[in-house]
């Protein structure tokens, strides 16, 4: 029969020498590991006589329970000691000035996307999306852009392979093509999203945001386009009256095509949209080219449509008097604190779009 009193005394002496977490782990393995002191004692039970087993097992279980409790208390003491040490080193000096606190803000670009979506949803437009990485067909060919068109030049387009098949989309117009190919007319969609071109200054960025609009149905005319854009401009800039003019232009994917200008004046050093004798270009538009409709298997003799594209960043600059486009992408929390919007202030037409 083992001398359990002596074994207990030896183990307790070992535990007394434990003074950190590493030595604690080491002694615990020495006692309860696969070849530990207690483990080896349990292995001997099978070799004992039946008359000895009961007394041996009872003493061994008592020893195991006692040692386990002592080790658990030791571990608790170590944990508490570590917490106390951490608190000692991390005391807060309440006399120091407080940290600057910034509440979360909605970026002006995100706000304008929500505003524009709210406006067009009121007149039946749904929102469509497409990939930022496009192929040459959807970005150019399907939109009736000739092989030698300047827009295909590497100075304007970010190509991702030598074959010039993969690229970062230069406009959100490819979403038109994808939408029309996957379903049947009528179509009435807007497609806000990121676009990319080789350009960078106060009013241009290599990555910017654009909104594409498309309405294809029977008997659609230029009058529908004018009415749609007049409604949009009036609602977005939150003015009752607005001067709009359409200037002839050219885009490969629309015919006829036009640039849209809105009237404005300078009042107290600020731009006042809708009035005055000055003109400001805001978007391009036109009737969808018959070749584009044919490319998406829509009969141009039966269906007509209009499309328009507007820079979301430019809209934000005009409406919220932001002078430098580059600030949109600089991640300056002070700028966002000034120009940002309350996260709970969701734009709606019935209670006003902006703050």
Tab-separated table of C-alpha atoms in Angstrom:
chain	number	residue	atom	x	y	z
A	1	UNK	CA	0.000	0.000	0.000
A	2	UNK	CA	1.292	3.488	-0.942
A	3	UNK	CA	2.169	6.037	1.741
A	4	UNK	CA	-0.371	8.709	0.686
A	5	UNK	CA	0.618	11.106	3.453
A	6	UNK	CA	4.172	11.183	2.145
A	7	UNK	CA	3.016	11.527	-1.462
A	8	UNK	CA	0.735	14.430	-0.487
A	9	UNK	CA	3.550	16.129	1.382
A	10	UNK	CA	5.891	15.830	-1.629
A	11	UNK	CA	3.279	17.243	-4.005
A	12	UNK	CA	2.456	20.179	-1.708
A	13	UNK	CA	6.144	21.035	-1.472
A	14	UNK	CA	6.332	21.144	-5.257
A	15	UNK	CA	3.264	23.404	-5.445
A	16	UNK	CA	4.752	25.815	-2.898
A	17	UNK	CA	7.590	26.539	-5.324
A	18	UNK	CA	5.163	27.601	-8.072
A	19	UNK	CA	5.448	31.375	-8.541
A	20	UNK	CA	4.311	32.066	-12.126
A	21	UNK	CA	2.066	30.720	-14.883
A	22	UNK	CA	4.822	28.732	-16.607
A	23	UNK	CA	5.867	26.885	-13.452
A	24	UNK	CA	2.180	26.297	-12.670
A	25	UNK	CA	1.630	24.610	-16.059
A	26	UNK	CA	4.785	22.558	-15.568
A	27	UNK	CA	3.844	21.246	-12.085
A	28	UNK	CA	0.275	20.507	-13.186
A	29	UNK	CA	1.644	18.323	-15.999
A	30	UNK	CA	4.021	16.640	-13.546
A	31	UNK	CA	1.063	15.746	-11.296
A	32	UNK	CA	-1.809	15.051	-13.720
A	33	UNK	CA	-0.087	14.515	-17.087
A	34	UNK	CA	0.004	11.175	-18.931
A	35	UNK	CA	2.931	10.074	-16.799
A	36	UNK	CA	2.107	12.284	-13.828
A	37	UNK	CA	2.266	11.265	-10.166
A	38	UNK	CA	-1.512	10.958	-9.707
A	39	UNK	CA	-1.977	9.290	-13.105
A	40	UNK	CA	0.610	6.604	-12.282
A	41	UNK	CA	-1.098	5.905	-8.937
A	42	UNK	CA	-4.418	5.327	-10.706
A	43	UNK	CA	-2.735	2.863	-13.081
A	44	UNK	CA	-1.782	0.662	-10.081
A	45	UNK	CA	-5.403	0.042	-9.054
A	46	UNK	CA	-5.754	-2.800	-11.525
A	47	UNK	CA	-2.882	-4.755	-9.969
A	48	UNK	CA	-4.207	-4.634	-6.374
A	49	UNK	CA	-6.126	-7.340	-4.491
A	50	UNK	CA	-9.876	-6.875	-4.241
A	51	UNK	CA	-9.579	-6.212	-0.508
A	52	UNK	CA	-7.016	-3.406	-1.051
A	53	UNK	CA	-8.707	-1.686	-4.004
A	54	UNK	CA	-11.480	0.057	-2.073
A	55	UNK	CA	-9.222	1.667	0.542
A	56	UNK	CA	-6.552	2.556	-2.059
A	57	UNK	CA	-9.066	4.143	-4.451
A	58	UNK	CA	-10.730	6.109	-1.646
A	59	UNK	CA	-7.425	7.592	-0.444
A	60	UNK	CA	-6.283	8.310	-4.011
A	61	UNK	CA	-9.548	10.132	-4.889
A	62	UNK	CA	-9.288	12.213	-1.727
A	63	UNK	CA	-5.728	13.126	-2.616
A	64	UNK	CA	-6.700	14.005	-6.185
A	65	UNK	CA	-9.579	16.218	-5.007
A	66	UNK	CA	-7.389	18.054	-2.491
A	67	UNK	CA	-4.555	18.673	-4.976
A	68	UNK	CA	-7.019	19.822	-7.658
A	69	UNK	CA	-8.582	22.376	-5.298
A	70	UNK	CA	-5.162	23.706	-4.282
A	71	UNK	CA	-4.092	24.079	-7.938
A	72	UNK	CA	-7.363	25.811	-8.883
A	73	UNK	CA	-6.902	28.309	-6.052
A	74	UNK	CA	-3.326	28.874	-7.204
A	75	UNK	CA	-4.557	29.577	-10.724
A	76	UNK	CA	-7.206	31.997	-9.444
A	77	UNK	CA	-4.529	33.855	-7.481
A	78	UNK	CA	-2.344	34.137	-10.597
A	79	UNK	CA	-5.266	35.491	-12.662
A	80	UNK	CA	-6.147	38.048	-10.033
A	81	UNK	CA	-2.522	39.082	-9.724
A	82	UNK	CA	-2.316	39.662	-13.504
A	83	UNK	CA	-5.497	41.764	-13.415
A	84	UNK	CA	-4.175	43.842	-10.524
A	85	UNK	CA	-0.888	44.381	-12.363
A	86	UNK	CA	-2.722	45.472	-15.505
A	87	UNK	CA	-4.934	47.872	-13.558
A	88	UNK	CA	-1.889	49.284	-11.821
A	89	UNK	CA	-0.243	50.026	-15.176
A	90	UNK	CA	-3.393	51.385	-16.797
A	91	UNK	CA	-4.552	53.921	-14.272
A	92	UNK	CA	-6.675	56.700	-15.754
A	93	UNK	CA	-5.721	60.229	-14.928
A	94	UNK	CA	-9.109	61.969	-14.734
A	95	UNK	CA	-7.395	65.362	-14.893
A	96	UNK	CA	-6.216	64.728	-18.475
A	97	UNK	CA	-8.283	66.279	-21.313
A	98	UNK	CA	-10.873	63.907	-22.776
A	99	UNK	CA	-10.466	62.201	-26.145
A	100	UNK	CA	-12.171	63.789	-29.127
A	101	UNK	CA	-15.349	61.870	-29.944
A	102	UNK	CA	-16.800	61.674	-33.437
A	103	UNK	CA	-20.269	60.318	-34.123
A	104	UNK	CA	-20.651	58.238	-37.276
A	105	UNK	CA	-21.630	60.214	-40.388
A	106	UNK	CA	-23.007	59.309	-43.810
A	107	UNK	CA	-20.651	60.359	-46.621
A	108	UNK	CA	-22.111	62.983	-49.032
A	109	UNK	CA	-21.745	60.551	-51.953
A	110	UNK	CA	-23.776	57.888	-50.126
A	111	UNK	CA	-26.325	60.538	-49.176
A	112	UNK	CA	-26.718	61.709	-52.781
A	113	UNK	CA	-27.113	58.119	-54.024
A	114	UNK	CA	-29.929	57.665	-51.494
A	115	UNK	CA	-31.499	60.978	-52.523
A	116	UNK	CA	-31.388	60.177	-56.244
A	117	UNK	CA	-32.719	56.656	-55.657
A	118	UNK	CA	-35.595	58.091	-53.637
A	119	UNK	CA	-36.494	60.534	-56.418
A	120	UNK	CA	-36.487	58.016	-59.254
A	121	UNK	CA	-38.248	55.315	-57.251
A	122	UNK	CA	-41.190	57.742	-56.950
A	123	UNK	CA	-41.645	57.643	-60.733
A	124	UNK	CA	-41.260	53.906	-61.202
A	125	UNK	CA	-37.510	53.348	-61.675
A	126	UNK	CA	-35.883	50.311	-60.056
A	127	UNK	CA	-32.198	50.027	-59.096
A	128	UNK	CA	-29.834	47.694	-60.958
A	129	UNK	CA	-26.180	46.898	-60.292
A	130	UNK	CA	-23.252	45.441	-62.210
A	131	UNK	CA	-19.572	44.510	-61.729
A	132	UNK	CA	-16.802	47.105	-61.519
A	133	UNK	CA	-14.555	44.826	-63.589
A	134	UNK	CA	-16.127	44.616	-67.035
A	135	UNK	CA	-15.278	43.109	-70.389
A	136	UNK	CA	-14.747	45.118	-73.533
A	137	UNK	CA	-18.028	43.995	-75.126
A	138	UNK	CA	-20.360	45.267	-72.388
A	139	UNK	CA	-18.366	48.460	-71.807
A	140	UNK	CA	-17.861	49.457	-75.456
A	141	UNK	CA	-18.988	47.232	-78.331
A	142	UNK	CA	-22.544	46.532	-77.182
A	143	UNK	CA	-22.942	50.296	-76.637
A	144	UNK	CA	-22.090	51.027	-80.278
A	145	UNK	CA	-18.635	52.444	-79.483
A	146	UNK	CA	-16.394	52.078	-82.581
A	147	UNK	CA	-13.023	50.318	-82.396
A	148	UNK	CA	-11.153	53.591	-82.985
A	149	UNK	CA	-13.198	55.695	-80.568
A	150	UNK	CA	-11.024	57.888	-78.258
A	151	UNK	CA	-12.820	56.500	-75.173
A	152	UNK	CA	-11.092	53.157	-75.785
A	153	UNK	CA	-7.657	54.744	-75.595
A	154	UNK	CA	-5.442	53.567	-72.730
A	155	UNK	CA	-5.086	57.193	-71.647
A	156	UNK	CA	-8.760	57.069	-70.605
A	157	UNK	CA	-9.356	53.426	-69.699
A	158	UNK	CA	-7.797	51.182	-67.040
A	159	UNK	CA	-7.197	47.901	-68.897
A	160	UNK	CA	-6.459	44.829	-66.775
A	161	UNK	CA	-4.820	42.608	-69.411
A	162	UNK	CA	-2.798	42.971	-72.588
A	163	UNK	CA	-5.653	41.802	-74.782
A	164	UNK	CA	-7.667	44.797	-73.553
A	165	UNK	CA	-10.610	42.506	-72.930
A	166	UNK	CA	-10.869	43.083	-69.175
A	167	UNK	CA	-11.073	46.616	-67.798
A	168	UNK	CA	-12.409	48.772	-64.999
A	169	UNK	CA	-15.717	50.097	-66.311
A	170	UNK	CA	-15.529	53.677	-67.577
A	171	UNK	CA	-19.262	54.314	-67.010
A	172	UNK	CA	-22.267	52.493	-65.546
A	173	UNK	CA	-23.811	52.060	-69.020
A	174	UNK	CA	-22.806	48.355	-69.157
A	175	UNK	CA	-25.515	47.778	-66.538
A	176	UNK	CA	-28.033	48.802	-69.239
A	177	UNK	CA	-26.742	46.060	-71.508
A	178	UNK	CA	-26.734	43.405	-68.781
A	179	UNK	CA	-30.249	44.330	-67.690
A	180	UNK	CA	-31.713	44.250	-71.192
A	181	UNK	CA	-30.016	40.946	-72.049
A	182	UNK	CA	-31.364	39.126	-68.990
A	183	UNK	CA	-35.028	40.173	-69.376
A	184	UNK	CA	-37.580	41.610	-71.778
A	185	UNK	CA	-38.877	45.180	-72.218
A	186	UNK	CA	-40.204	47.422	-70.819
A	187	UNK	CA	-37.160	48.571	-68.805
A	188	UNK	CA	-37.128	51.438	-66.343
A	189	UNK	CA	-33.936	51.405	-64.284
A	190	UNK	CA	-31.231	53.496	-62.687
A	191	UNK	CA	-27.721	52.160	-62.053
A	192	UNK	CA	-25.589	54.077	-59.527
A	193	UNK	CA	-22.022	52.896	-58.965
A	194	UNK	CA	-18.267	53.416	-59.118
A	195	UNK	CA	-16.537	54.119	-62.427
A	196	UNK	CA	-12.872	54.565	-63.388
A	197	UNK	CA	-10.878	56.738	-65.808
A	198	UNK	CA	-7.345	58.139	-66.140
A	199	UNK	CA	-8.044	61.628	-64.797
A	200	UNK	CA	-7.229	63.539	-61.621
A	201	UNK	CA	-7.619	67.194	-60.584
A	202	UNK	CA	-9.933	69.421	-58.503
A	203	UNK	CA	-13.008	68.300	-60.452
A	204	UNK	CA	-11.912	64.828	-61.657
A	205	UNK	CA	-10.862	61.639	-59.882
A	206	UNK	CA	-9.541	58.297	-61.230
A	207	UNK	CA	-12.432	56.655	-59.374
A	208	UNK	CA	-15.748	58.469	-59.285
A	209	UNK	CA	-19.462	57.741	-58.997
A	210	UNK	CA	-21.962	57.858	-61.810
A	211	UNK	CA	-25.684	57.280	-62.182
A	212	UNK	CA	-27.080	55.761	-65.362
A	213	UNK	CA	-30.779	55.935	-66.218
A	214	UNK	CA	-32.670	53.910	-68.832
A	215	UNK	CA	-36.321	53.765	-69.874
A	216	UNK	CA	-37.304	51.529	-72.807
A	217	UNK	CA	-40.946	50.958	-73.786
A	218	UNK	CA	-43.337	51.454	-76.684
A	219	UNK	CA	-43.876	55.008	-77.910
A	220	UNK	CA	-41.141	56.608	-75.774
A	221	UNK	CA	-40.049	60.027	-77.046
A	222	UNK	CA	-37.653	62.872	-76.301
A	223	UNK	CA	-40.534	64.548	-74.480
A	224	UNK	CA	-40.553	61.773	-71.888
A	225	UNK	CA	-36.809	62.276	-71.373
A	226	UNK	CA	-37.213	66.037	-70.869
A	227	UNK	CA	-40.069	65.554	-68.430
A	228	UNK	CA	-38.119	62.964	-66.436
A	229	UNK	CA	-34.991	65.130	-66.146
A	230	UNK	CA	-36.968	68.276	-65.314
A	231	UNK	CA	-38.685	66.386	-62.470
A	232	UNK	CA	-35.334	65.036	-61.250
A	233	UNK	CA	-33.510	68.378	-61.225
A	234	UNK	CA	-36.380	70.152	-59.489
A	235	UNK	CA	-36.658	67.476	-56.791
A	236	UNK	CA	-32.924	66.978	-56.257
A	237	UNK	CA	-32.020	70.657	-55.869
A	238	UNK	CA	-35.278	71.236	-53.965
A	239	UNK	CA	-36.384	74.259	-56.003
A	240	UNK	CA	-39.854	75.035	-57.317
A	241	UNK	CA	-38.677	76.484	-60.617
A	242	UNK	CA	-35.619	75.585	-62.635
A	243	UNK	CA	-34.289	76.631	-66.039
A	244	UNK	CA	-33.101	73.733	-68.194
A	245	UNK	CA	-31.735	73.686	-71.713
A	246	UNK	CA	-30.757	70.806	-74.001
A	247	UNK	CA	-27.759	71.319	-76.290
A	248	UNK	CA	-27.097	68.959	-79.235
A	249	UNK	CA	-24.176	66.609	-78.565
A	250	UNK	CA	-22.906	63.185	-79.602
A	251	UNK	CA	-22.634	59.866	-77.747
A	252	UNK	CA	-22.172	56.541	-79.584
A	253	UNK	CA	-25.022	54.872	-77.671
A	254	UNK	CA	-27.723	57.555	-78.123
A	255	UNK	CA	-29.219	59.282	-81.180
A	256	UNK	CA	-30.159	62.091	-80.950
A	257	UNK	CA	-27.892	63.053	-78.035
A	258	UNK	CA	-27.850	66.125	-75.815
A	259	UNK	CA	-25.995	67.823	-72.984
A	260	UNK	CA	-28.217	69.235	-70.256
A	261	UNK	CA	-27.508	72.626	-68.643
A	262	UNK	CA	-29.273	74.170	-65.678
A	263	UNK	CA	-29.603	77.862	-64.944
A	264	UNK	CA	-27.876	79.396	-61.938
A	265	UNK	CA	-26.648	82.656	-60.480
A	266	UNK	CA	-24.078	83.671	-57.901
A	267	UNK	CA	-25.734	85.082	-54.769
A	268	UNK	CA	-23.610	86.173	-51.786
A	269	UNK	CA	-20.696	84.213	-53.191
A	270	UNK	CA	-22.738	80.989	-53.505
A	271	UNK	CA	-24.271	79.168	-56.461
A	272	UNK	CA	-28.073	79.418	-56.520
A	273	UNK	CA	-29.494	76.682	-58.742
A	274	UNK	CA	-32.559	77.267	-60.926
A	275	UNK	CA	-32.340	81.016	-61.476
A	276	UNK	CA	-30.108	83.517	-63.226
A	277	UNK	CA	-28.586	83.924	-66.674
A	278	UNK	CA	-25.609	81.589	-66.231
A	279	UNK	CA	-25.590	77.962	-67.376
A	280	UNK	CA	-23.993	74.897	-65.810
A	281	UNK	CA	-23.662	71.500	-67.525
A	282	UNK	CA	-24.816	68.619	-65.307
A	283	UNK	CA	-25.423	65.524	-67.454
A	284	UNK	CA	-25.565	63.879	-70.872
A	285	UNK	CA	-28.562	62.097	-72.348
A	286	UNK	CA	-30.369	61.020	-75.518
A	287	UNK	CA	-32.590	58.459	-77.182
A	288	UNK	CA	-31.163	54.929	-77.110
A	289	UNK	CA	-29.435	54.172	-80.418
A	290	UNK	CA	-31.276	51.529	-82.519
A	291	UNK	CA	-28.006	49.561	-82.830
A	292	UNK	CA	-27.797	49.273	-79.032
A	293	UNK	CA	-31.346	47.871	-78.946
A	294	UNK	CA	-30.468	45.373	-81.677
A	295	UNK	CA	-27.383	44.263	-79.717
A	296	UNK	CA	-29.621	43.262	-76.798
A	297	UNK	CA	-32.247	41.575	-79.022
A	298	UNK	CA	-34.843	44.349	-78.651
A	299	UNK	CA	-36.758	45.316	-81.793
A	300	UNK	CA	-36.086	49.074	-82.405
A	301	UNK	CA	-39.172	49.280	-84.655
A	302	UNK	CA	-41.358	48.259	-81.733
A	303	UNK	CA	-39.518	49.756	-78.750
A	304	UNK	CA	-37.781	53.070	-78.151
A	305	UNK	CA	-36.091	54.456	-75.095
A	306	UNK	CA	-34.037	57.199	-73.528
A	307	UNK	CA	-30.899	57.079	-71.397
A	308	UNK	CA	-28.983	59.581	-69.312
A	309	UNK	CA	-25.810	59.663	-67.241
A	310	UNK	CA	-24.901	62.027	-64.421
A	311	UNK	CA	-21.893	62.308	-62.104
A	312	UNK	CA	-22.989	61.684	-58.511
A	313	UNK	CA	-19.895	63.364	-57.067
A	314	UNK	CA	-20.589	66.437	-59.203
A	315	UNK	CA	-24.178	66.579	-57.936
A	316	UNK	CA	-22.918	66.415	-54.353
A	317	UNK	CA	-20.416	69.226	-54.994
A	318	UNK	CA	-23.093	71.478	-56.487
A	319	UNK	CA	-25.797	70.849	-53.906
A	320	UNK	CA	-23.622	70.888	-50.795
A	321	UNK	CA	-21.073	73.506	-51.924
A	322	UNK	CA	-18.003	71.267	-51.861
A	323	UNK	CA	-15.227	72.872	-53.904
A	324	UNK	CA	-12.643	70.095	-54.266
A	325	UNK	CA	-13.571	66.599	-55.484
A	326	UNK	CA	-10.346	65.103	-54.079
A	327	UNK	CA	-11.594	65.676	-50.518
A	328	UNK	CA	-14.279	63.030	-51.130
A	329	UNK	CA	-11.630	60.304	-51.093
A	330	UNK	CA	-9.109	61.525	-48.482
A	331	UNK	CA	-10.760	59.845	-45.453
A	332	UNK	CA	-10.444	62.994	-43.343
A	333	UNK	CA	-12.774	62.526	-40.381
A	334	UNK	CA	-12.868	66.287	-39.769
A	335	UNK	CA	-14.161	66.841	-43.310
A	336	UNK	CA	-16.763	64.106	-42.855
A	337	UNK	CA	-17.811	65.576	-39.519
A	338	UNK	CA	-18.570	68.868	-41.320
A	339	UNK	CA	-20.115	67.592	-44.569
A	340	UNK	CA	-21.530	64.263	-43.365
A	341	UNK	CA	-25.150	63.392	-42.604
A	342	UNK	CA	-27.010	61.883	-39.676
A	343	UNK	CA	-27.218	58.086	-40.243
A	344	UNK	CA	-30.907	58.112	-39.251
A	345	UNK	CA	-31.817	60.946	-41.629
A	346	UNK	CA	-32.937	58.778	-44.549
A	347	UNK	CA	-33.844	60.890	-47.635
A	348	UNK	CA	-37.504	60.813	-48.686
A	349	UNK	CA	-39.434	63.002	-51.105
A	350	UNK	CA	-42.321	63.662	-48.755
A	351	UNK	CA	-40.268	65.113	-45.881
A	352	UNK	CA	-37.324	66.574	-47.774
A	353	UNK	CA	-34.178	65.008	-49.167
A	354	UNK	CA	-31.435	66.936	-47.412
A	355	UNK	CA	-30.881	68.287	-43.919
